[in-house]
């Protein structure tokens, strides 16, 4: 681990909910380190991070932002990550290559639950992380109450490293619980060392004892000192804190105001002394670094207008020069990214985070060595299943190929985006409304492809309730050979899910064998649009008799006759509309379970069961059936009701009859659409 000056950069990922102040924190950290001459603001669009026009238009982080700096001689790289739950895949990928995570929390106990999925991910992978409670200058919440709420969503003990000094309703400084020194805040300047106020001493003593007791659980020597009422030396306490953080045993908690610069120097010093090195991170990831050869991990892919494909890579071992060859392919450039700037760099060394140019077969999550791309990182976070979809159409039909190519690049940049063809539509699927609108903006602004969007069409089907016998004849006479085919079929319903069956019962050569497949083809073509306007399923058609002409019969004639038999026969069979039903599993904190009940009921759903979510204390899983037609904005409603933490997965389960006014409206809408 690194405790002082180091030649190898360390990487800290800044994570937390949307609006927690992560981008402002990055700006202030860079300012305190002297990397930028003045602080920008999100409102003015002048920050190092969020330089993309899509980010500034929304005043939100939409992809990882990199910031380089040096603090007291140590090189650092910060990765400011998106806070929106819809962009979580970008955050999880950045965390995989970070030496430490700075989890930015809001000073509101009621919103502590918003950190639950993030802390669960960090705890599961034992990624060292600290909590920074931001905006503490704008609240009168007691720190102990906030800490208790945050502890409910953390599997690791939260260790308060400082206590606030209050004057009235405001916080004017803090006391460090290890050194027991008190400081008064100065806005965007170093704090002043002051005498500890008498009013804070009881609280400081209590909090310090809690800190010591927590870390003593992981060290027998420290525990022995406490039992003997001996005061541990500050150096021993710092060493134990450093060890416990690196091992993922505790979560130190700091606080302040990124906007005012309060508490940032204290955070900086903790990061400098307690963040593990890149080699410790590589070991945590299970990477064997022994022979000194090149070893790196790609955590983000970008497609830039001027530089082409860039693979943002954390280098664990070895060196890479800008003219290097990997796997027999020469790099298309070596770049250092700082906010929205991409600048060439001559060399990258172990610990660096750089962009490799134009290695086309390198993908996010993949290892890189001197021979080129290698295996994927074990336990690389897989994208969550998509929960929202938009149909896309190019505004200019000549751009169809261009649109497809741009979509594939977007999906390479963001693996949580998916492309799918369904019900005649090109669907872009992702994690929510904002996620997909951002993708559409990128298509238009970065790839210069104009698109129109529409709602996804529900995959309705139809079937029949009864059978019939149908005679169909196709006869056409013109100059030369004519067209003739005559068939008799039996049409019958099948059990739900059985699909389509064709049975040939022709005997005695009434229809030559070589024409039979054409009848089947014509039937299947006609089943693509039934009397109600939708594809027909769960039908058996039996060919029982027919006639042919030795000269005028042909494959095409019998194909046409098969289609006529279905078109004329199905309306006699009691056609009925079928709607697709999805099996949906919700996962929410149990205080929101009743709200999920209300969502399901309001969308014609059926609750199947409720159970505690495995390894998620205080969370429930709710199993239900929901009609696909009712799921268009389900993710939006669920997140608005659960502070953004509720999730669901859905899969097609079965088709179910739909009747009444709703079915009539669906059929009428379909008829109008087909007529148009």
XYZ file of C-alpha atoms in Angstrom:
676
model
C 0.000 0.000 0.000
C 0.997 3.576 -0.558
C 1.403 5.838 2.451
C 3.529 8.655 1.158
C 4.963 9.921 -2.086
C 4.518 7.467 -4.949
C 5.475 7.509 -8.619
C 2.439 5.406 -9.565
C -0.896 7.226 -9.893
C -3.789 6.114 -7.746
C -7.355 6.182 -8.994
C -10.355 7.312 -6.943
C -13.893 6.918 -8.262
C -16.406 9.535 -7.097
C -19.829 7.901 -6.863
C -23.212 8.575 -5.310
C -26.798 9.535 -6.158
C -27.772 12.155 -8.699
C -27.698 15.690 -7.148
C -25.336 14.607 -4.333
C -22.678 17.026 -5.636
C -20.102 14.669 -7.155
C -19.055 16.928 -10.020
C -18.638 19.866 -7.626
C -16.552 17.631 -5.369
C -14.254 16.746 -8.272
C -13.912 20.421 -9.134
C -12.972 21.331 -5.563
C -10.522 18.442 -5.163
C -8.738 19.585 -8.327
C -8.789 23.187 -7.104
C -7.358 22.291 -3.670
C -4.593 20.308 -5.398
C -3.764 23.292 -7.610
C -4.677 21.487 -10.849
C -7.081 24.259 -11.894
C -6.760 27.992 -11.155
C -10.421 28.531 -10.229
C -13.520 26.486 -9.551
C -16.206 26.200 -12.178
C -19.864 25.540 -11.435
C -22.361 23.065 -12.807
C -24.947 25.813 -13.336
C -22.545 27.842 -15.470
C -21.349 24.778 -17.391
C -17.742 25.633 -16.530
C -16.629 22.514 -14.629
C -13.853 20.185 -15.739
C -16.350 17.339 -15.701
C -19.606 17.116 -17.659
C -18.054 18.784 -20.695
C -20.262 16.953 -23.211
C -23.129 19.064 -24.597
C -25.644 16.378 -23.563
C -24.346 16.588 -19.970
C -24.367 20.377 -19.796
C -27.836 20.614 -21.285
C -29.152 18.444 -18.460
C -26.685 19.565 -15.774
C -25.922 15.948 -14.954
C -23.062 13.498 -15.339
C -23.803 11.102 -18.188
C -20.489 9.219 -18.462
C -17.252 8.942 -16.459
C -15.264 12.204 -16.284
C -11.530 12.005 -15.670
C -9.483 14.536 -13.723
C -5.690 14.369 -13.279
C -3.764 16.171 -10.565
C -0.911 15.902 -8.073
C -1.284 16.355 -4.320
C 1.859 16.808 -2.195
C 3.890 15.125 -4.919
C 1.580 12.145 -5.438
C -0.144 11.715 -8.838
C -3.890 11.118 -8.764
C -6.656 10.353 -11.237
C -10.292 10.960 -10.274
C -13.231 9.416 -12.104
C -16.468 11.329 -11.552
C -19.236 8.783 -12.235
C -22.899 9.194 -13.225
C -25.359 9.257 -10.340
C -28.504 8.365 -12.259
C -29.636 4.781 -11.663
C -30.236 4.554 -15.403
C -26.505 5.020 -16.045
C -25.291 2.694 -13.293
C -23.346 0.426 -15.656
C -20.854 3.238 -16.307
C -20.331 3.663 -12.560
C -19.874 -0.035 -11.811
C -17.280 -0.392 -14.567
C -15.268 2.546 -13.191
C -15.382 1.096 -9.681
C -13.800 -2.127 -10.912
C -10.531 -0.367 -11.786
C -10.489 2.150 -8.916
C -8.178 1.885 -5.911
C -10.793 3.583 -3.727
C -14.326 4.926 -4.031
C -15.508 8.211 -2.554
C -19.211 7.678 -1.909
C -20.896 11.075 -1.788
C -23.950 11.027 0.484
C -26.700 13.568 0.985
C -27.290 14.814 4.564
C -30.788 13.365 4.766
C -31.506 10.141 6.711
C -34.615 9.551 4.599
C -32.450 9.316 1.467
C -29.882 6.913 2.900
C -31.641 4.071 1.082
C -30.546 5.567 -2.261
C -27.022 4.358 -1.472
C -28.098 0.752 -0.825
C -27.414 -0.753 -4.304
C -24.087 1.055 -4.611
C -22.856 0.058 -1.147
C -24.017 -3.503 -1.803
C -21.823 -3.622 -4.916
C -18.821 -2.173 -3.057
C -19.262 -4.522 -0.108
C -19.669 -7.602 -2.308
C -16.410 -6.894 -4.151
C -14.591 -5.563 -1.079
C -13.727 -2.332 -2.887
C -12.220 0.129 -0.359
C -14.505 3.135 0.030
C -15.043 6.171 2.196
C -18.253 8.111 2.746
C -18.239 11.862 2.272
C -21.416 13.531 3.559
C -21.774 16.582 1.343
C -23.820 19.775 1.761
C -23.645 19.550 5.542
C -23.687 23.362 5.616
C -27.283 23.258 4.398
C -28.841 21.067 7.072
C -29.380 20.868 10.822
C -29.504 17.053 10.837
C -27.570 15.448 13.698
C -24.603 13.427 12.476
C -25.420 10.472 14.750
C -28.925 10.221 13.270
C -27.572 10.340 9.740
C -24.886 7.788 10.556
C -27.480 5.410 12.010
C -29.548 5.627 8.813
C -26.496 5.089 6.611
C -25.387 2.103 8.680
C -28.674 0.395 7.818
C -27.580 0.189 4.155
C -23.923 -0.718 4.711
C -22.702 -4.228 5.494
C -19.396 -2.767 6.747
C -19.090 -0.759 9.975
C -19.199 2.991 9.362
C -16.409 4.729 11.263
C -16.907 8.429 11.912
C -13.518 10.129 11.558
C -14.527 13.609 12.727
C -17.326 15.341 14.575
C -18.838 18.683 13.590
C -18.491 21.880 15.591
C -21.825 23.680 15.555
C -22.637 27.290 16.251
C -26.382 27.755 16.226
C -27.809 25.803 13.296
C -24.601 26.008 11.273
C -21.449 23.875 11.207
C -18.342 26.012 11.508
C -15.635 23.363 11.814
C -14.724 19.897 12.994
C -12.630 17.865 15.427
C -10.424 15.100 14.060
C -11.092 11.996 16.185
C -7.583 10.553 15.864
C -5.413 13.647 16.410
C -8.113 15.317 18.590
C -7.371 18.635 16.937
C -10.113 21.148 16.232
C -10.399 23.271 13.083
C -12.523 26.183 11.906
C -13.638 26.249 8.272
C -12.577 28.955 5.829
C -14.496 29.025 2.566
C -12.338 27.539 -0.228
C -9.231 27.953 1.964
C -7.416 25.722 4.485
C -9.107 25.489 7.881
C -7.646 27.223 10.950
C -6.388 25.182 13.899
C -8.322 26.251 17.009
C -8.761 25.242 20.627
C -11.365 22.496 20.996
C -14.556 24.102 22.366
C -15.599 22.743 25.756
C -19.111 22.143 24.443
C -17.863 19.578 21.944
C -15.614 17.567 24.284
C -18.245 15.083 25.555
C -19.395 14.291 22.008
C -15.805 14.048 20.772
C -14.871 11.652 23.559
C -17.890 9.448 22.887
C -17.308 9.330 19.111
C -13.572 8.632 19.548
C -14.312 5.715 21.835
C -16.712 4.290 19.263
C -14.029 4.615 16.579
C -11.446 2.807 18.712
C -13.825 0.030 19.702
C -14.793 -0.595 16.081
C -11.253 -0.937 14.749
C -10.185 -2.929 17.833
C -12.501 -5.683 16.602
C -9.926 -6.296 13.864
C -6.713 -6.074 15.948
C -5.978 -7.969 19.157
C -3.149 -5.666 20.260
C -5.374 -2.596 20.009
C -8.173 -4.401 21.813
C -5.787 -5.298 24.633
C -4.780 -1.645 25.050
C -8.419 -0.591 25.300
C -9.200 -3.272 27.852
C -6.276 -2.049 29.939
C -7.457 1.594 29.621
C -4.295 2.537 27.750
C -4.547 5.204 25.065
C -3.268 3.959 21.689
C -0.737 6.158 19.916
C -2.154 8.156 16.969
C 0.336 6.458 14.633
C -1.020 3.045 15.646
C -4.596 4.195 15.111
C -3.835 5.589 11.657
C -2.013 2.379 10.719
C -4.975 0.252 11.775
C -7.437 2.503 9.947
C -5.295 2.231 6.819
C -5.140 -1.560 7.104
C -8.868 -1.957 7.745
C -9.837 0.323 4.858
C -7.556 -1.509 2.427
C -9.022 -4.830 3.534
C -12.578 -3.638 3.022
C -13.358 -4.083 6.724
C -14.552 -0.558 7.577
C -15.940 2.533 5.879
C -14.478 5.837 7.162
C -16.953 8.719 7.191
C -16.005 12.352 6.503
C -18.181 15.391 5.898
C -18.127 18.934 4.596
C -19.268 21.099 1.708
C -17.811 20.642 -1.764
C -19.309 23.951 -2.844
C -17.605 25.914 -0.034
C -14.475 23.777 0.079
C -15.154 22.803 3.709
C -13.561 19.534 4.787
C -11.875 18.896 1.441
C -8.301 19.227 2.660
C -9.067 16.702 5.421
C -10.495 14.322 2.821
C -7.445 14.831 0.609
C -5.063 13.917 3.433
C -7.020 10.772 4.258
C -6.958 9.716 0.616
C -3.231 10.342 0.368
C -2.317 8.294 3.425
C -4.903 5.515 3.297
C -5.701 4.692 -0.340
C -4.216 1.351 -1.473
C -1.813 1.231 -4.414
C -2.634 0.009 -7.903
C -0.798 -3.254 -7.211
C -3.085 -3.916 -4.231
C -6.089 -3.311 -6.487
C -4.720 -5.705 -9.112
C -4.319 -8.329 -6.402
C -7.892 -7.760 -5.239
C -9.031 -8.365 -8.826
C -7.126 -11.642 -8.905
C -4.565 -10.492 -11.463
C -1.212 -12.207 -11.239
C 1.505 -9.583 -11.757
C 4.852 -11.330 -11.736
C 6.731 -11.177 -15.021
C 6.647 -7.403 -15.535
C 4.812 -7.705 -18.854
C 2.095 -5.287 -19.955
C -1.212 -5.854 -18.168
C -4.246 -3.559 -18.259
C -8.042 -3.491 -18.082
C -10.414 -1.596 -20.375
C -13.212 -0.001 -18.377
C -14.767 2.312 -20.973
C -15.008 2.534 -24.753
C -15.479 5.835 -26.587
C -15.995 6.722 -30.234
C -14.699 10.221 -30.963
C -15.199 12.155 -34.223
C -11.483 12.879 -34.720
C -9.624 10.124 -32.871
C -11.961 7.224 -33.639
C -12.346 4.396 -31.140
C -10.679 4.966 -27.761
C -10.308 2.290 -25.078
C -9.929 3.833 -21.612
C -7.520 1.473 -19.880
C -6.073 1.114 -16.376
C -2.509 -0.110 -16.699
C -1.546 -2.460 -13.878
C 1.941 -3.376 -14.988
C 4.492 -2.524 -17.669
C 4.813 0.499 -19.920
C 3.131 1.513 -23.166
C 4.584 4.053 -25.618
C 2.482 5.940 -28.148
C 4.074 4.050 -31.050
C 3.784 0.622 -29.406
C 2.376 -2.494 -31.057
C 0.046 -4.839 -29.197
C -0.700 -8.218 -30.711
C 0.967 -7.180 -33.946
C -1.215 -4.078 -34.277
C 0.183 -0.602 -33.835
C -1.635 1.749 -31.515
C -3.635 4.469 -33.193
C -2.416 6.836 -30.494
C -1.983 7.098 -26.727
C -4.053 9.761 -24.987
C -4.632 11.312 -21.585
C -8.207 12.437 -20.902
C -8.958 15.447 -18.683
C -12.608 16.401 -18.632
C -13.567 17.070 -22.246
C -9.967 17.306 -23.468
C -8.181 14.389 -25.128
C -4.450 15.046 -25.459
C -1.672 12.858 -26.772
C 0.807 11.483 -24.259
C 4.134 9.827 -25.131
C 4.015 7.080 -22.526
C 1.933 5.350 -19.854
C 3.319 3.502 -16.836
C 1.908 1.194 -14.181
C -1.039 2.786 -12.376
C -1.890 5.122 -15.266
C -5.337 5.483 -16.756
C -4.982 6.266 -20.459
C -6.909 5.959 -23.710
C -5.611 3.576 -26.356
C -6.463 4.534 -29.915
C -8.048 2.299 -32.560
C -7.745 -1.219 -31.200
C -10.975 -2.359 -32.823
C -11.293 -5.789 -31.222
C -10.794 -4.519 -27.647
C -14.008 -4.398 -25.593
C -15.010 -3.010 -22.214
C -14.118 -5.326 -19.343
C -11.375 -7.053 -21.300
C -7.790 -7.570 -20.245
C -4.943 -6.286 -22.385
C -1.396 -7.630 -22.657
C 1.539 -7.414 -25.059
C -0.183 -9.929 -27.367
C -3.294 -7.764 -27.595
C -6.785 -8.308 -26.126
C -7.083 -11.148 -23.640
C -9.794 -12.656 -21.412
C -12.525 -10.726 -19.621
C -12.056 -9.675 -15.994
C -13.568 -12.267 -13.679
C -16.791 -11.005 -12.075
C -17.018 -7.983 -14.392
C -20.452 -6.414 -13.727
C -23.024 -7.543 -16.253
C -25.547 -4.958 -17.508
C -28.959 -5.072 -15.914
C -31.751 -6.339 -18.209
C -33.375 -3.480 -20.160
C -36.561 -1.996 -18.706
C -37.512 0.623 -21.312
C -37.617 0.743 -25.100
C -37.985 3.262 -27.917
C -38.667 2.589 -31.577
C -36.251 4.446 -33.851
C -36.624 5.556 -37.466
C -34.110 7.652 -39.434
C -35.552 10.989 -40.495
C -33.959 10.324 -43.891
C -34.399 6.754 -45.146
C -31.015 6.987 -46.845
C -29.485 7.013 -43.340
C -30.664 3.511 -42.383
C -27.201 1.966 -42.743
C -25.629 4.952 -41.011
C -28.102 4.621 -38.136
C -27.335 0.927 -37.676
C -23.581 1.585 -37.584
C -24.005 4.434 -35.079
C -26.218 2.268 -32.832
C -23.595 -0.460 -32.731
C -20.999 2.115 -31.648
C -23.329 3.396 -28.927
C -23.870 -0.140 -27.641
C -20.106 -0.662 -27.606
C -19.708 2.517 -25.551
C -22.549 1.549 -23.211
C -23.180 -2.205 -22.851
C -26.464 -1.540 -21.038
C -27.974 -0.428 -24.376
C -29.458 -3.112 -26.636
C -30.759 -3.180 -30.217
C -33.632 -5.438 -31.195
C -36.048 -5.930 -34.086
C -39.618 -6.533 -32.933
C -43.108 -6.118 -34.428
C -41.504 -4.520 -37.479
C -39.738 -1.868 -35.398
C -36.088 -1.152 -34.702
C -35.991 -0.970 -30.907
C -33.372 0.681 -28.730
C -33.673 -0.785 -25.235
C -32.061 0.472 -22.052
C -32.449 1.387 -18.410
C -35.006 4.173 -18.603
C -36.370 7.228 -20.350
C -33.348 9.453 -19.650
C -30.941 6.713 -20.718
C -32.596 6.331 -24.116
C -33.098 10.059 -24.715
C -29.381 10.572 -24.072
C -28.639 7.890 -26.662
C -30.891 9.643 -29.178
C -29.123 12.953 -28.491
C -25.752 11.283 -29.086
C -26.988 9.816 -32.366
C -27.904 13.285 -33.573
C -25.051 15.337 -32.113
C -22.068 12.969 -32.175
C -22.905 10.718 -35.108
C -24.942 13.188 -37.174
C -27.861 10.788 -37.649
C -31.328 12.313 -37.405
C -33.917 10.004 -35.857
C -37.593 9.978 -35.012
C -38.858 8.040 -32.031
C -42.082 6.232 -31.251
C -43.452 4.005 -28.523
C -42.784 0.314 -28.730
C -45.688 -1.652 -30.205
C -47.140 -4.410 -28.076
C -46.689 -7.864 -29.641
C -50.391 -8.771 -29.758
C -51.387 -12.056 -31.358
C -54.693 -13.672 -32.231
C -56.033 -17.204 -32.256
C -59.326 -19.028 -32.848
C -61.886 -20.566 -30.503
C -63.419 -23.075 -32.938
C -62.665 -24.900 -36.142
C -64.097 -24.998 -39.646
C -63.824 -26.706 -43.031
C -62.758 -24.459 -45.885
C -62.691 -24.974 -49.620
C -60.462 -22.629 -51.652
C -59.995 -22.490 -55.405
C -57.622 -20.297 -57.360
C -58.205 -20.154 -61.105
C -56.828 -17.637 -63.532
C -56.729 -17.909 -67.287
C -54.677 -15.698 -69.575
C -52.568 -16.077 -72.653
C -50.442 -19.218 -72.407
C -50.560 -21.347 -69.267
C -53.157 -20.417 -66.668
C -53.146 -20.830 -62.910
C -55.174 -23.483 -61.127
C -55.244 -24.912 -57.605
C -58.073 -26.384 -55.556
C -57.749 -27.397 -51.897
C -59.908 -28.386 -48.945
C -58.605 -27.821 -45.427
C -59.709 -28.254 -41.861
C -58.802 -25.406 -39.519
C -58.744 -26.130 -35.774
C -57.547 -24.409 -32.593
C -54.594 -25.782 -30.616
C -53.703 -25.507 -26.922
C -52.120 -22.210 -25.869
C -48.432 -22.205 -26.686
C -48.612 -25.130 -29.134
C -47.924 -22.885 -32.120
C -48.724 -23.751 -35.733
C -49.075 -27.255 -37.157
C -49.635 -28.407 -40.739
C -50.922 -31.912 -41.418
C -51.075 -33.512 -44.874
C -53.854 -36.113 -45.333
C -53.915 -36.185 -49.105
C -54.383 -39.705 -50.460
C -54.649 -41.108 -53.926
C -52.638 -38.315 -55.539
C -55.443 -35.728 -55.382
C -52.644 -33.160 -55.151
C -49.116 -34.087 -56.287
C -46.612 -34.277 -53.433
C -44.435 -31.552 -54.916
C -47.261 -28.986 -54.479
C -47.949 -29.790 -50.803
C -45.113 -27.604 -49.361
C -46.442 -24.646 -51.371
C -49.830 -24.975 -49.651
C -48.061 -24.909 -46.277
C -46.089 -21.802 -47.300
C -49.226 -19.978 -48.424
C -50.986 -20.817 -45.161
C -48.084 -19.548 -43.057
C -47.909 -16.317 -45.037
C -51.622 -15.702 -44.516
C -51.344 -16.406 -40.784
C -49.094 -13.348 -40.434
C -52.231 -11.180 -40.517
C -55.457 -12.632 -39.203
C -58.978 -11.173 -39.217
C -58.097 -8.869 -36.303
C -54.916 -7.644 -37.995
C -52.334 -9.595 -35.944
C -50.278 -12.769 -36.455
C -52.282 -15.931 -35.752
C -50.932 -18.566 -33.354
C -51.948 -21.934 -31.929
C -53.657 -23.203 -35.066
C -53.649 -26.587 -36.805
C -54.420 -26.744 -40.524
C -55.046 -30.118 -42.122
C -54.992 -30.513 -45.904
C -57.645 -33.172 -46.650
C -58.439 -32.992 -50.383
C -57.926 -31.024 -53.566
C -57.617 -30.969 -57.321
C -54.917 -29.991 -59.773
C -54.491 -29.424 -63.496
C -51.681 -31.171 -65.305
C -50.767 -28.014 -67.231
C -52.015 -24.990 -65.275
C -51.154 -26.030 -61.686
C -47.958 -24.671 -60.100
C -46.318 -24.011 -56.773
C -47.472 -20.397 -56.932
C -51.075 -21.392 -57.585
C -51.191 -23.721 -54.593
C -49.428 -21.147 -52.419
C -52.129 -18.648 -53.350
C -54.869 -21.184 -52.655
C -53.431 -21.851 -49.206
C -53.598 -18.144 -48.441
C -57.184 -17.888 -49.679
C -58.263 -20.818 -47.482
C -56.910 -19.113 -44.370
C -58.210 -15.623 -45.235
C -61.727 -16.973 -45.842
C -61.735 -19.608 -43.108
C -60.385 -17.794 -40.043
C -63.260 -15.269 -39.706
C -65.583 -18.296 -39.257
C -63.491 -19.662 -36.380
C -64.296 -17.161 -33.638
C -61.055 -15.145 -33.742
C -59.916 -13.763 -30.388
C -57.215 -11.296 -29.439
C -54.245 -12.447 -27.336
C -52.033 -10.114 -25.347
C -48.523 -10.988 -24.135
C -48.132 -11.361 -20.378
C -44.774 -10.759 -18.715
C -43.524 -12.466 -15.574
C -42.100 -9.577 -13.548
C -39.967 -9.695 -10.415
C -39.710 -6.453 -8.445
C -36.992 -5.815 -5.850
C -37.630 -2.981 -3.376
C -36.982 -2.054 0.259
C -39.882 -3.520 2.212
C -41.292 -0.099 3.114
C -42.191 0.229 -0.596
C -43.799 -3.205 -1.009
C -47.310 -1.810 -0.609
C -46.595 0.740 -3.341
C -45.587 -2.042 -5.712
C -48.964 -3.694 -4.937
C -50.666 -0.478 -6.024
C -48.597 -0.263 -9.225
C -49.425 -3.854 -10.190
C -53.140 -3.436 -9.460
C -53.389 -0.222 -11.466
C -51.837 -1.954 -14.482
C -54.148 -4.988 -14.642
C -51.499 -7.147 -13.011
C -51.672 -10.179 -10.744
C -49.513 -10.624 -7.640
C -48.120 -14.168 -7.409
C -46.045 -13.983 -4.253
C -43.781 -11.987 -1.964
C -40.540 -13.158 -0.355
C -37.513 -11.651 1.343
C -34.732 -10.900 -1.146
C -31.768 -13.191 -0.575
C -28.794 -11.499 1.084
C -30.555 -8.102 1.030
C -31.757 -7.420 4.577
C -34.913 -5.310 4.614
C -35.717 -5.907 0.920
C -38.585 -7.814 -0.683
C -39.043 -9.533 -4.033
C -42.550 -9.386 -5.485
C -43.474 -11.850 -8.249
C -46.347 -10.935 -10.535
C -47.867 -11.116 -13.987
C -48.236 -7.882 -15.965
C -49.583 -7.306 -19.471
C -46.823 -6.133 -21.789
C -49.053 -3.245 -22.898
C -48.997 -1.861 -19.347
C -45.209 -1.767 -18.997
C -44.283 1.178 -21.209
C -43.389 3.597 -18.371
C -43.211 1.090 -15.521
C -39.588 1.916 -14.701
C -40.393 5.633 -14.431
C -43.271 5.086 -12.003
C -41.408 2.514 -9.906
C -38.352 4.726 -9.459
C -40.409 7.800 -8.631
C -42.142 5.824 -5.869
C -38.970 4.264 -4.413
C -36.407 7.111 -4.475
C -34.870 5.504 -7.542
C -33.792 2.222 -5.906
C -36.636 -0.070 -6.998
C -35.784 -2.460 -9.816
C -37.488 -5.168 -11.817
C -36.726 -7.851 -14.367
C -39.293 -9.109 -16.842
C -39.575 -11.964 -19.302
C -42.320 -13.136 -21.623
C -44.428 -15.807 -19.935
C -47.610 -16.512 -21.877
C -50.365 -15.183 -24.115
C -53.746 -14.427 -22.576
C -57.141 -13.692 -24.146
C -58.191 -10.053 -24.169
C -61.819 -9.093 -24.721
C -64.223 -6.230 -24.150
C -63.750 -2.546 -24.861
C -59.975 -2.694 -24.449
C -59.700 -5.429 -27.090
C -62.023 -3.488 -29.406
C -59.818 -0.406 -29.064
C -56.652 -2.405 -29.802
C -58.208 -3.929 -32.934
C -59.508 -0.571 -34.158
C -56.104 1.064 -33.628
C -54.514 -1.779 -35.593
C -56.945 -1.364 -38.484
C -56.237 2.354 -38.681
C -52.476 1.714 -38.593
C -52.689 -0.860 -41.394
C -54.881 1.426 -43.475
C -52.371 4.239 -43.097
